Tab-separated table of C-alpha atoms in Angstrom:
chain	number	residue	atom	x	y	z
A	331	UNK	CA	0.000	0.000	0.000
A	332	UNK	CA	1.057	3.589	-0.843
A	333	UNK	CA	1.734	6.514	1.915
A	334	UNK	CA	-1.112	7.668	-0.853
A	335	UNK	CA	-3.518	4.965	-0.290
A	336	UNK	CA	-2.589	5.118	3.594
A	337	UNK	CA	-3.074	8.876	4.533
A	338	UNK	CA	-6.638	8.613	2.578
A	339	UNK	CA	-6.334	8.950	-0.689
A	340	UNK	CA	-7.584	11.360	-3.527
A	341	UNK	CA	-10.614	12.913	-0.749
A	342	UNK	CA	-7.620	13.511	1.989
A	343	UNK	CA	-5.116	15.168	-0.281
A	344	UNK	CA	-7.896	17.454	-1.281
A	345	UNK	CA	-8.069	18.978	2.237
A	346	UNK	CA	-4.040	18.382	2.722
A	347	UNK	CA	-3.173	20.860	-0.448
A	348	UNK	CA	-5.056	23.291	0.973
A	349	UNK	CA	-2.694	23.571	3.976
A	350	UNK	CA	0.062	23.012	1.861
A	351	UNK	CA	-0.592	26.251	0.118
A	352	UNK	CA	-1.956	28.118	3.039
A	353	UNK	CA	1.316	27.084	4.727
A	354	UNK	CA	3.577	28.659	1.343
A	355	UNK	CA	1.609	31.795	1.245
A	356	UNK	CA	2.035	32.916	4.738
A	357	UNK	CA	6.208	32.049	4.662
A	358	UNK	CA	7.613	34.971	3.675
A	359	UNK	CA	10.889	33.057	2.319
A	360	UNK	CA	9.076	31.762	-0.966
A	361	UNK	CA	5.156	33.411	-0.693
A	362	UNK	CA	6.618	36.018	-2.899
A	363	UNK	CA	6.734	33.643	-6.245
A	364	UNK	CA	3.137	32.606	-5.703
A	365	UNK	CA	2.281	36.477	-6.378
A	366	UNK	CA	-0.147	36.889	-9.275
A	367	UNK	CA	-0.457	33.368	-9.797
A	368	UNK	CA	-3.705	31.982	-10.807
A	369	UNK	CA	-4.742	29.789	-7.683
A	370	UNK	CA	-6.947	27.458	-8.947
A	371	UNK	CA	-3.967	26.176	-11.237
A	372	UNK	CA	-1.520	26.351	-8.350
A	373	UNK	CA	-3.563	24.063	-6.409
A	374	UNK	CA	-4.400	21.752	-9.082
A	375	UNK	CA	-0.255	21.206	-9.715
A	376	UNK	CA	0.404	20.994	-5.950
A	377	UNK	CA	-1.949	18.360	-5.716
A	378	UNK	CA	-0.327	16.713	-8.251
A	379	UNK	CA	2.813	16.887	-6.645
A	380	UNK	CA	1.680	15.873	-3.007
A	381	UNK	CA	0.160	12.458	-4.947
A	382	UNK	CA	3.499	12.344	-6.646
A	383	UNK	CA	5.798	12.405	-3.894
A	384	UNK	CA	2.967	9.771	-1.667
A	385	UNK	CA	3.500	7.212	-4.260
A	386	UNK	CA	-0.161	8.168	-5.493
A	387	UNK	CA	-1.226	8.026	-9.133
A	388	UNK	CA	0.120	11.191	-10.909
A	389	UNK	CA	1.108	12.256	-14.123
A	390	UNK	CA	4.176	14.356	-13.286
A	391	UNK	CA	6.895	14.417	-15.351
A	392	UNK	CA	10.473	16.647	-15.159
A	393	UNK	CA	9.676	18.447	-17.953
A	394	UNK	CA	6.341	19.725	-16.859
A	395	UNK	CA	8.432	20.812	-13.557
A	396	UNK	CA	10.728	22.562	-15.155
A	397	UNK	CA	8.537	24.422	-17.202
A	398	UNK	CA	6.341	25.294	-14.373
A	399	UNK	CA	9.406	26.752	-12.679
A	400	UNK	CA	11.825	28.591	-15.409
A	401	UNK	CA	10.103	31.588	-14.848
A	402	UNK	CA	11.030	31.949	-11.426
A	403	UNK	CA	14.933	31.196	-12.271
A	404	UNK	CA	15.349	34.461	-12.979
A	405	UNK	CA	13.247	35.836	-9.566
A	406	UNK	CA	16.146	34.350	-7.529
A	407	UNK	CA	14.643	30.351	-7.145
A	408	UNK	CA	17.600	28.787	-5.183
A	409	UNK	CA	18.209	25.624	-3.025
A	410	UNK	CA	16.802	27.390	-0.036
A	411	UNK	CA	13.193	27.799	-1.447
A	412	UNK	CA	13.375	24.481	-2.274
A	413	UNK	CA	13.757	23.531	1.216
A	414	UNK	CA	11.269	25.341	2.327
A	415	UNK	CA	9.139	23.471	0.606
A	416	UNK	CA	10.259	20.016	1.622
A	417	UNK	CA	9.746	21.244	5.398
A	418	UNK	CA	6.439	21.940	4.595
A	419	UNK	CA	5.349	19.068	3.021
A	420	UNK	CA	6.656	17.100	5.543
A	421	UNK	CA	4.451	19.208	7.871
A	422	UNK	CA	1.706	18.774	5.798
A	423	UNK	CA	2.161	15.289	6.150
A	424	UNK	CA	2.715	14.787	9.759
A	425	UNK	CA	-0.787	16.165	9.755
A	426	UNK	CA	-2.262	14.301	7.945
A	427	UNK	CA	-1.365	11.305	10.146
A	428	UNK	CA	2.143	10.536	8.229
A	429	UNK	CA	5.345	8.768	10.235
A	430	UNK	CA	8.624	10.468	10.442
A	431	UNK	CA	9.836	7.453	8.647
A	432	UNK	CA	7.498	8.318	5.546
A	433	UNK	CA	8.067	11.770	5.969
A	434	UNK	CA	11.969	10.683	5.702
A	435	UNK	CA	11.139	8.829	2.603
A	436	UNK	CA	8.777	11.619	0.490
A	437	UNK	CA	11.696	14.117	1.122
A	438	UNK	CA	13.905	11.559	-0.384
A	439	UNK	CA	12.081	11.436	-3.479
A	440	UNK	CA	10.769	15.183	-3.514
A	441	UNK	CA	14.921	15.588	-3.258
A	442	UNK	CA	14.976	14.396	-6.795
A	443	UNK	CA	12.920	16.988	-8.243
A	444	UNK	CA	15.018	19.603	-7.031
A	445	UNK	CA	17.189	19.254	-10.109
A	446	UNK	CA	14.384	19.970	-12.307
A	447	UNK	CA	12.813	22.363	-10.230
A	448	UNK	CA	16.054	24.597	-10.519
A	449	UNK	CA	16.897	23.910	-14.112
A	450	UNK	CA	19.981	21.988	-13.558
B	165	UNK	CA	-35.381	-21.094	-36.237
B	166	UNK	CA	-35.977	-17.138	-37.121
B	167	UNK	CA	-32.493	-16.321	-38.466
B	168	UNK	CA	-33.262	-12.584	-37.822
B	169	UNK	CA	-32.982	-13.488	-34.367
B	170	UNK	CA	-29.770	-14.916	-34.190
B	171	UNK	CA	-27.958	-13.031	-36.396
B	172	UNK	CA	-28.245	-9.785	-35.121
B	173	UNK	CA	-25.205	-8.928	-32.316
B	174	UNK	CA	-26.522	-8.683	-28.706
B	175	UNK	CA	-26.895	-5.191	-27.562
B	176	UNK	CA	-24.159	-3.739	-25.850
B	177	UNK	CA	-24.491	-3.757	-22.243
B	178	UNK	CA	-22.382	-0.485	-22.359
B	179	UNK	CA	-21.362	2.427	-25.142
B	180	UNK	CA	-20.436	5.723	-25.430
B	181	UNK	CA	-22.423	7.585	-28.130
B	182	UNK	CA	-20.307	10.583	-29.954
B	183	UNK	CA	-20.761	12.498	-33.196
B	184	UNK	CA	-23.804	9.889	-34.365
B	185	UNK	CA	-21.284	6.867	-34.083
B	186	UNK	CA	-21.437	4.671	-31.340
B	187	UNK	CA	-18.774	2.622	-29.829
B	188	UNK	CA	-18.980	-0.477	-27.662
B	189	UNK	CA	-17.534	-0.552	-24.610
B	190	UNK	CA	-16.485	-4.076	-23.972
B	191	UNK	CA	-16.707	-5.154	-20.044
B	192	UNK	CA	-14.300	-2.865	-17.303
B	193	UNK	CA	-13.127	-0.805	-19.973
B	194	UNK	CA	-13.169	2.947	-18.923
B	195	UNK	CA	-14.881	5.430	-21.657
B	196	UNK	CA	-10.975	6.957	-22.161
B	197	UNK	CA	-10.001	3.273	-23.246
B	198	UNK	CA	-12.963	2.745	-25.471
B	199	UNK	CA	-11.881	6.024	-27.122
B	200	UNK	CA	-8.846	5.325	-27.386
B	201	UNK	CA	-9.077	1.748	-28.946
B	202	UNK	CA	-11.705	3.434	-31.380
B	203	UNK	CA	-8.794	6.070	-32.596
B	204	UNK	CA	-10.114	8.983	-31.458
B	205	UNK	CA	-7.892	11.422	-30.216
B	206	UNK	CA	-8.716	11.879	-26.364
B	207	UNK	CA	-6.111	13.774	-23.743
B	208	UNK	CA	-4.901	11.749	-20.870
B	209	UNK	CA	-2.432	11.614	-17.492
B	210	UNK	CA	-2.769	9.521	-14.831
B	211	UNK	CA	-5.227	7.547	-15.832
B	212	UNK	CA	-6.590	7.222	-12.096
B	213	UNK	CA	-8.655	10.304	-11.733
B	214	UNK	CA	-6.664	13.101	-9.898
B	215	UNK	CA	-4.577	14.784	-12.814
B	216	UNK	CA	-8.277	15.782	-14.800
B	217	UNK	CA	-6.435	16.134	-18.059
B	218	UNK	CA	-9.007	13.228	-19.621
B	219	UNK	CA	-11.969	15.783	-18.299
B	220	UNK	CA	-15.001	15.201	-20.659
B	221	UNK	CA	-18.456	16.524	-20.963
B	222	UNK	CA	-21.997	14.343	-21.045
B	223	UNK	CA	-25.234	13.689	-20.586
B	224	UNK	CA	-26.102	11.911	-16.649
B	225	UNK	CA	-22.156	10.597	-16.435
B	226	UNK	CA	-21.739	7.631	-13.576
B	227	UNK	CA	-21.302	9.742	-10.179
B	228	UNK	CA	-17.990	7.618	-9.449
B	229	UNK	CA	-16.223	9.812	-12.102
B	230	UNK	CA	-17.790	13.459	-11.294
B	231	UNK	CA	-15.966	12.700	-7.565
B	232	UNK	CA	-13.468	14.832	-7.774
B	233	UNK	CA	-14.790	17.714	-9.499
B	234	UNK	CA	-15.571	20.939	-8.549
B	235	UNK	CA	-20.282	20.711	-7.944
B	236	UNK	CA	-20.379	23.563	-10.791
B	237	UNK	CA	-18.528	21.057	-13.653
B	238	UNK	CA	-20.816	18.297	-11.698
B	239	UNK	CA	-23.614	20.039	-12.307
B	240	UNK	CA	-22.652	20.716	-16.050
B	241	UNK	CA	-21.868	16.756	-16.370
B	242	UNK	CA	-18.162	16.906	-16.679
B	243	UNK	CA	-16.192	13.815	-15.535
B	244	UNK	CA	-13.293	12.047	-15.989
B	245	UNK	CA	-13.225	9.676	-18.918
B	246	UNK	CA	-10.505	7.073	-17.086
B	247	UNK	CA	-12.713	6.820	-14.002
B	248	UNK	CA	-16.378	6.333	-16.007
B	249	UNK	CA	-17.621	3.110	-17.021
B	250	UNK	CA	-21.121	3.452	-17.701
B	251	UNK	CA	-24.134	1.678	-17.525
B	252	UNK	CA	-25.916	1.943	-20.966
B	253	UNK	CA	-25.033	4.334	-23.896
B	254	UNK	CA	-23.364	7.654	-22.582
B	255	UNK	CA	-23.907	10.509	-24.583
B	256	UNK	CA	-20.935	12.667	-25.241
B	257	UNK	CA	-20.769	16.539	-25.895
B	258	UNK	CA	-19.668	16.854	-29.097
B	259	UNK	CA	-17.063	20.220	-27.211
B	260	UNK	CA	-17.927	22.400	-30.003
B	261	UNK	CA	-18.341	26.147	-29.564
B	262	UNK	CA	-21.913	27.182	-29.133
B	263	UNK	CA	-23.843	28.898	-32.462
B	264	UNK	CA	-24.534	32.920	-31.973
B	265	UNK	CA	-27.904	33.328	-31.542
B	266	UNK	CA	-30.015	37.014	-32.223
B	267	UNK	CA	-31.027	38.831	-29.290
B	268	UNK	CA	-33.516	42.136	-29.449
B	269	UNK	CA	-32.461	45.137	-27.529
B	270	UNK	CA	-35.424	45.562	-24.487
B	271	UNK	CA	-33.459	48.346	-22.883
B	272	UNK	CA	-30.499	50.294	-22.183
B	273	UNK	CA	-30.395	51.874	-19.193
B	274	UNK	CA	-27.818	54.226	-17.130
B	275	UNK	CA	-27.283	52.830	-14.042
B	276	UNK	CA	-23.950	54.639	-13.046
B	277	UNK	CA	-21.982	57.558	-14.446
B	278	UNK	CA	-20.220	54.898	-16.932
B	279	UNK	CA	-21.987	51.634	-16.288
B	280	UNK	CA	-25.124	50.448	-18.590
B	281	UNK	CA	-27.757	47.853	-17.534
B	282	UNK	CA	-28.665	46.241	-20.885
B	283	UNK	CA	-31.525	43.549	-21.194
B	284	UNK	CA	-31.709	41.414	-24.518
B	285	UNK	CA	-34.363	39.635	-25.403
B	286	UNK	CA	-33.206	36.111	-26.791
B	287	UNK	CA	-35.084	35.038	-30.162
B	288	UNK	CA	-33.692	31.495	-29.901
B	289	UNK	CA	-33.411	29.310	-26.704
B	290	UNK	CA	-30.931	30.137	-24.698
B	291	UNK	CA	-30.021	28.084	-22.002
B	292	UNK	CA	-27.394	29.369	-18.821
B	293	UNK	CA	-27.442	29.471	-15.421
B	294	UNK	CA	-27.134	32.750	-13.028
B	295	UNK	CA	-23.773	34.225	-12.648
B	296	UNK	CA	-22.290	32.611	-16.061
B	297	UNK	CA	-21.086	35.012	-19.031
B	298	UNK	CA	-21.633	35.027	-22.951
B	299	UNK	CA	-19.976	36.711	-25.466
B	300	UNK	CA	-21.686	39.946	-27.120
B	301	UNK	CA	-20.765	39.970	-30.921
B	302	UNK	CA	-20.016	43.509	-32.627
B	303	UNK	CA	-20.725	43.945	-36.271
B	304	UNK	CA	-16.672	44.028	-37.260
B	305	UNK	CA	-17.012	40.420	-35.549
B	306	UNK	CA	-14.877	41.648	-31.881
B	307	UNK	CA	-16.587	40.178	-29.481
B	308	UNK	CA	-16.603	40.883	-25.595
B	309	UNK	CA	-17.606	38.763	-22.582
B	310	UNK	CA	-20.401	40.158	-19.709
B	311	UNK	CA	-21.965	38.193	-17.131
B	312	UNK	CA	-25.468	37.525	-17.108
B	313	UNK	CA	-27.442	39.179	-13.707
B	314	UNK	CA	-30.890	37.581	-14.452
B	315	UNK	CA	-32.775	34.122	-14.192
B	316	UNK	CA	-34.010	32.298	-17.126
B	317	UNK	CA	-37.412	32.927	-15.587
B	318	UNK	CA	-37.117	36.531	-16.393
B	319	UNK	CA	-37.124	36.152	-19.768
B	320	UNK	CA	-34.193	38.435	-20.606
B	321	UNK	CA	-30.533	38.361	-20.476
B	322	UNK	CA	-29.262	41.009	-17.976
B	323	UNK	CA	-25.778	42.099	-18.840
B	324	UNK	CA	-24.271	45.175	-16.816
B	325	UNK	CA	-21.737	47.254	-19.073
B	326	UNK	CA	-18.481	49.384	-17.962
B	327	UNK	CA	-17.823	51.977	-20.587
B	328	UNK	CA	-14.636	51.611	-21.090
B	329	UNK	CA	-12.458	54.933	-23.012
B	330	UNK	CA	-12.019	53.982	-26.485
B	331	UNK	CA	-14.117	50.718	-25.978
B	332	UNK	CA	-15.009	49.429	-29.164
B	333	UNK	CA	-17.834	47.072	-27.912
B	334	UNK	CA	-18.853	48.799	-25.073
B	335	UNK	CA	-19.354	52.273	-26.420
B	336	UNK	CA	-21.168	50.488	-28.935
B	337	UNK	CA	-23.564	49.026	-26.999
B	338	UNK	CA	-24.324	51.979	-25.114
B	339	UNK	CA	-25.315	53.387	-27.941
B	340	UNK	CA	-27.945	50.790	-29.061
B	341	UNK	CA	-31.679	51.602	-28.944
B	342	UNK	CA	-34.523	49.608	-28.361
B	343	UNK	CA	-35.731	47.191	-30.337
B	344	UNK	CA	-32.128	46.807	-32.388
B	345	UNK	CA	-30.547	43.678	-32.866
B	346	UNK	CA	-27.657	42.439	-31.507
B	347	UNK	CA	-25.817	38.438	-31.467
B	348	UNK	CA	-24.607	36.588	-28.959
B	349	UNK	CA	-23.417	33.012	-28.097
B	350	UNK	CA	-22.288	31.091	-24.943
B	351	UNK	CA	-23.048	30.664	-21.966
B	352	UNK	CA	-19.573	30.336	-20.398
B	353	UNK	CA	-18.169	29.978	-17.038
B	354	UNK	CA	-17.761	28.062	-13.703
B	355	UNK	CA	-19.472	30.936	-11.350
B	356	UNK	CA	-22.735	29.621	-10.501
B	357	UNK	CA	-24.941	28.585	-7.531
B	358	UNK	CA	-25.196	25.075	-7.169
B	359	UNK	CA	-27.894	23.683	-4.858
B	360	UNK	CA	-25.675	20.385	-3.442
B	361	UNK	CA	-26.468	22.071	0.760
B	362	UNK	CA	-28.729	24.713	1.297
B	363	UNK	CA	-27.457	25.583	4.308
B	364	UNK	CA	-24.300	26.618	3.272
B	365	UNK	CA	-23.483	30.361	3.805
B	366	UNK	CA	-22.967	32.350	0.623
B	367	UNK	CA	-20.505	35.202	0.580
B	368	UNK	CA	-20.641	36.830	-2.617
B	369	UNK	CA	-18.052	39.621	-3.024
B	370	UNK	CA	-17.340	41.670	-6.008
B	371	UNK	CA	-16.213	45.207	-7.043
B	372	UNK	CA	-17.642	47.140	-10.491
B	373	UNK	CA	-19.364	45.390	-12.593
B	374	UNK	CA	-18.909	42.066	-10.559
B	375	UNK	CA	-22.345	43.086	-9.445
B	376	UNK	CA	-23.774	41.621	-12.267
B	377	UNK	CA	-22.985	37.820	-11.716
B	378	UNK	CA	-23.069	38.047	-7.733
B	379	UNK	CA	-26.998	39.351	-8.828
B	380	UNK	CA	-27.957	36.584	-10.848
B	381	UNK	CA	-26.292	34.203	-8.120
B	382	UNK	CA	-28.152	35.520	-4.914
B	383	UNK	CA	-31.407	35.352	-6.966
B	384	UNK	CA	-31.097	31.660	-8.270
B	385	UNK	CA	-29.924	30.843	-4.867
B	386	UNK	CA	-32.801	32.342	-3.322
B	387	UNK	CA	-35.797	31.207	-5.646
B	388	UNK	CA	-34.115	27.657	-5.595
B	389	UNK	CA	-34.979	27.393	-2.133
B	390	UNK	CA	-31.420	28.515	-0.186
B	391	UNK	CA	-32.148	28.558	3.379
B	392	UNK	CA	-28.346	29.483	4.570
B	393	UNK	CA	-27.632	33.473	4.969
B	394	UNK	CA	-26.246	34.936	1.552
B	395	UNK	CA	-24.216	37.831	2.338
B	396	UNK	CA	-23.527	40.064	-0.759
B	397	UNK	CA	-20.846	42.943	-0.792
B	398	UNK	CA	-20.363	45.008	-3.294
B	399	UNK	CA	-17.282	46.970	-3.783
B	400	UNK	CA	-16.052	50.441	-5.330
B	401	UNK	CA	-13.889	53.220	-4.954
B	402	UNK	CA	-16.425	55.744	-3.781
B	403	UNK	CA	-19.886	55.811	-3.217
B	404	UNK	CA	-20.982	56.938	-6.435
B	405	UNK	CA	-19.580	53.980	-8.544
B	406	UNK	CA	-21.565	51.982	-6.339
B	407	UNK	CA	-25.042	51.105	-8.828
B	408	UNK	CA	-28.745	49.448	-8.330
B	409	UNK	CA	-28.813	50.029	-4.639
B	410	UNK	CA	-32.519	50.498	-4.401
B	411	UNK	CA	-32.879	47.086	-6.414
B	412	UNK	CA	-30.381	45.417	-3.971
B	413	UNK	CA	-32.210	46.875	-1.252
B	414	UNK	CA	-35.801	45.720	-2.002
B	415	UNK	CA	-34.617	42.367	-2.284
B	416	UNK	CA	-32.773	42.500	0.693
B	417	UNK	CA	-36.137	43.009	2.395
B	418	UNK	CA	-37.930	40.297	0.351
B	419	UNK	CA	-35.970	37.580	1.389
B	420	UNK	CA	-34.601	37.257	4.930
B	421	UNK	CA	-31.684	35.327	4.705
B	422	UNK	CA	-29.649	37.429	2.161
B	423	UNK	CA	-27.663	40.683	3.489
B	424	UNK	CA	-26.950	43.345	0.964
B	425	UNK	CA	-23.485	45.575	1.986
B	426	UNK	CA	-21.486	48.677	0.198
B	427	UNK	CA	-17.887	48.810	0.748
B	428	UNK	CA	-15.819	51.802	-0.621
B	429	UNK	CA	-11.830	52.953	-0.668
B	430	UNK	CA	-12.911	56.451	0.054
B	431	UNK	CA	-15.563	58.837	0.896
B	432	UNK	CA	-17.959	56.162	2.443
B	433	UNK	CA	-21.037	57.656	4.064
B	434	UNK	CA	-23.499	55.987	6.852
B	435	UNK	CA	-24.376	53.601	3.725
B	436	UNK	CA	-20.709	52.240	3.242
B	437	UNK	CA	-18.399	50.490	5.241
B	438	UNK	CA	-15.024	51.723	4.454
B	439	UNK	CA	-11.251	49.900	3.286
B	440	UNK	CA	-9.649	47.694	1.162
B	441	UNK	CA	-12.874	45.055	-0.186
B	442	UNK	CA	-10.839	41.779	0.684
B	443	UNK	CA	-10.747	43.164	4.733
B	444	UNK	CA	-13.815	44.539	4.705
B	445	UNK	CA	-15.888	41.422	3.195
B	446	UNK	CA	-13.628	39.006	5.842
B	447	UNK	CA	-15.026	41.404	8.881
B	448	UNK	CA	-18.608	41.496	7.368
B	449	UNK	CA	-18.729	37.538	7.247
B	450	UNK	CA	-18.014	36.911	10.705
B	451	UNK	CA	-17.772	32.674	10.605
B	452	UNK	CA	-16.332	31.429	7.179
B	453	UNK	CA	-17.521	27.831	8.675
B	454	UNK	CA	-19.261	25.944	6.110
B	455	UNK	CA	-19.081	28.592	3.612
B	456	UNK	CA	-18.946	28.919	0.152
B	457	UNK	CA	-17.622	32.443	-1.943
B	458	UNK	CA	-18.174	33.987	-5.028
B	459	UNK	CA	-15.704	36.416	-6.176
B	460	UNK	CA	-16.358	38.671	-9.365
B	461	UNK	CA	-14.624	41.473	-11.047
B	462	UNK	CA	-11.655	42.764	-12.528
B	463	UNK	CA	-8.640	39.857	-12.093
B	464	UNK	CA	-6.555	41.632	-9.887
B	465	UNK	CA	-9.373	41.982	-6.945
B	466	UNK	CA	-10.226	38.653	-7.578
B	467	UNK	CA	-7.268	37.689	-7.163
B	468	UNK	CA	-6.335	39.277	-4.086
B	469	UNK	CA	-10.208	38.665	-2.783
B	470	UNK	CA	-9.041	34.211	-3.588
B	471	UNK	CA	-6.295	34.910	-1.704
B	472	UNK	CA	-7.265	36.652	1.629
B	473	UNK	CA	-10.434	34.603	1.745
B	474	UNK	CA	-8.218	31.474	1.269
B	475	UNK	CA	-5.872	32.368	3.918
B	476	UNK	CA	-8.923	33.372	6.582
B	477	UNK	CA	-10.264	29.562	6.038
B	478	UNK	CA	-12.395	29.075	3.326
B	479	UNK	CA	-11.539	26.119	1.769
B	480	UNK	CA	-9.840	26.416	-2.139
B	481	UNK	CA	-12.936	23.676	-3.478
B	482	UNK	CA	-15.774	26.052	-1.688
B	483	UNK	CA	-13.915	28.968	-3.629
B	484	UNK	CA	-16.041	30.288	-7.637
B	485	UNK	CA	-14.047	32.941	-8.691
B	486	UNK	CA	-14.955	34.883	-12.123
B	487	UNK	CA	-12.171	37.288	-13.027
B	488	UNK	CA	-13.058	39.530	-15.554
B	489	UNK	CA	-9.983	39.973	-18.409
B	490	UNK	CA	-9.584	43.193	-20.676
B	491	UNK	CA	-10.168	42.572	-24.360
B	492	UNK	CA	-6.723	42.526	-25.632
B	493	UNK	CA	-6.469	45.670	-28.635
């Protein structure tokens, strides 16, 4: 069984993107590239990373990553922010009734995306 | 032995009907798989119903794959073609753009220094729901977007207009008389009341011409029955851009549950509360439990009203926004 399947599924990530996103907006470190974004597409593609990184189905791919991120290159996206966002989700997850051993193993694979997520 | 009888096929227990060509759907296969072995071009991701790129549209779709949609693409019978396997034939929209239609000019009236409340008079059918938008069609064949304020019971499409300097459609319409023609096409849009709980609490919030959608929302709400409050503010920068107050006001007395407000950047009187729209709407609404918002007008106050209404609680699924985008020259 997936950390997907076990936290609940598609209706329990619904809730748990929510405070994802509430959680990005209000850090000052990286709310500042979510500024005149359109939200309902923001939390469509954070969704689809939280079921990504769970083991849940998703269809995310580098590329798509990468794209949704060059933008930002320029803005000053660095390791750091990317961090940020790791802490969170593990936070998220905790929440959501997640073990630090899970949470160890999502940052593991969320680590992987950093590459794209930066353009390296 | 009648060999009518046995030659014909059995009927197929399940299909999906598009175009006037049917295709089978042999037993556990999903309609995006049926599509797909019939070579017809259909968009897909994770083929397990949370990426929505395989979203179709059709007539009574199994509930299992509306699940994860938002109630207003529910109630329009959008689902997700990996997660549907139907029971009988389902019908599929065909996704085309909607014919123009004529519509006769009833009146044009000046309800604010620069805004126009316009009602057509459709001479086809014209189907919509409160709160969603069609497109107005000029002669030179621009067309521009306005949301419609009335109920299909009225009889007429009620579309408030901001004349906007150099406005090629909208000066234009302003200028229309009675009993002229003009086309339009649609209806558009997400932003619309949906009766899944009626005791929900509305919050409608909207600045300009966001009035007109928020309108056509409270009504359908209320003459469908809502029993939660509906709280309506309406936003400006001063008091005098604020329009149809005595019309907000008499229904404000017919119906008990909805609450009409003013909210203004400057110069509000005893009849405004006073401040920026997103802080002002936040202190009017007191408990965002259980709520659901509509948020209409130009994109930047939408955006900022998704955002601070998002961050005080109320949940991103519970959230209709309908951000109004200028024509581009």
């Amino acid at each position: 069984m997936t950390l997907y399947e076990r936290l609940g599924g598609e209706p329990a990530f619904q809730a748990a993107v929510d405070d994802f996103y509430r959680r990005m907006l209000t850090d000052e470190r990286v709310s500042r590239f979510f500024d005149n974004v359109d939200m309902d597409g923001q939390i469509a593609k954070q969704k689809a990373f939280l079921t990504y990184v769970t083991g849940g189905p998703a269809a995310y791919t580098g590329k798509d990553m990468r794209k949704a991120h060059e933008h930002l290159w320029s803005k000053g996206l660095g390791d750091e922010h990317v961090d940020v966002v790791i802490e969170h989700l593990g936070a998220t997850l905790i929440d959501l009734g997640a073990k630090a051993e899970d949470v160890a193993e999502v940052a593991e694979l969320a680590e992987s995306v950093r590459k794209d997520v930066l353009g390296r | 032995m009648n060999p009518d009888r046995t030659a014909r096929p059995a009927e197929p227990s399940s299909a999906i009907h598009l175009k006037g060509r049917t295709i089978p759907l042999a037993a556990g296969e999903s309609v995006l798989e049926g599509l797909e072995r019939a070579g017809i071009e259909a968009p897909s991701g994770c083929r397990a119903g949370t990426c929505c790129k395989c979203m179709l549209q059709g007539e009574d779709p199994p509930a299992m794959s509306q699940r994860s949609l938002r109630p207003t693409l529910r109630a329009q019978g959008f689902f997700l073609a990996c997660q549907a396997y139907p029971i009988g034939t389902l019908e599929l929209s065909s996704g085309e753009a909607p014919e123009p239609i004529d519509t006769v000019i009833q009146s044009v009236e000046a309800v604010a220094p620069d805004v126009a409340r316009i009602l057509l008079r459709p001479e086809d059918s014209f189907a919509f729901r409160p709160g969603q938008y069609l497109d107005v069609l000029h002669p030179s064949g621009a067309l521009r977007s306005y949301s419609i304020a009335s109920l299909p019971s009225d009889q007429v499409l009620e579309l408030h207009v901001r004349r906007i300097a150099n406005g090629l459609v909208s000066s234009w319409i302003h200028e229309q008389n009675e009993g002229q023609r003009v086309q339009i096409r649609g209806p558009f849009g997400q932003c619309f009341h949906v009766a899944d709980d009626e005791q929900k609490r509305l919050l409608l919030v909207g600045a300009g011409t966001g009035l007109a959608p928020l309108l056509g929302i409270a009504r359908d709400a209320l003459e469908q029955g809502h029993k939660g409050s509906i709280k309506l503010v309406h936003g400006g920068l001063q008091p005098d851009r604020l329009y149809m107050r005595p019309q907000l006001s008499e229904l404000a007395e017919t119906w008990p549950n909805l609450e009409v407000e003013h909210c203004v950047l400057r110069e509000a009187t005893e009849q405004e509360h006073e401040g920026p729209l997103d802080q002002v709407a936040i202190r009017l609404a007191g408990s965002l439990e259980n709520t659901r918002a509509f948020l209409c007008g130009d994109a930047e106050i939408v955006r900022l009203l998704q955002r601070s209404l998002f961050l005080a609680g109320i949940s991103s699924a519970e959230m209709f926004a309908d951000p109004f985008s200028p024509a581009s020259p």
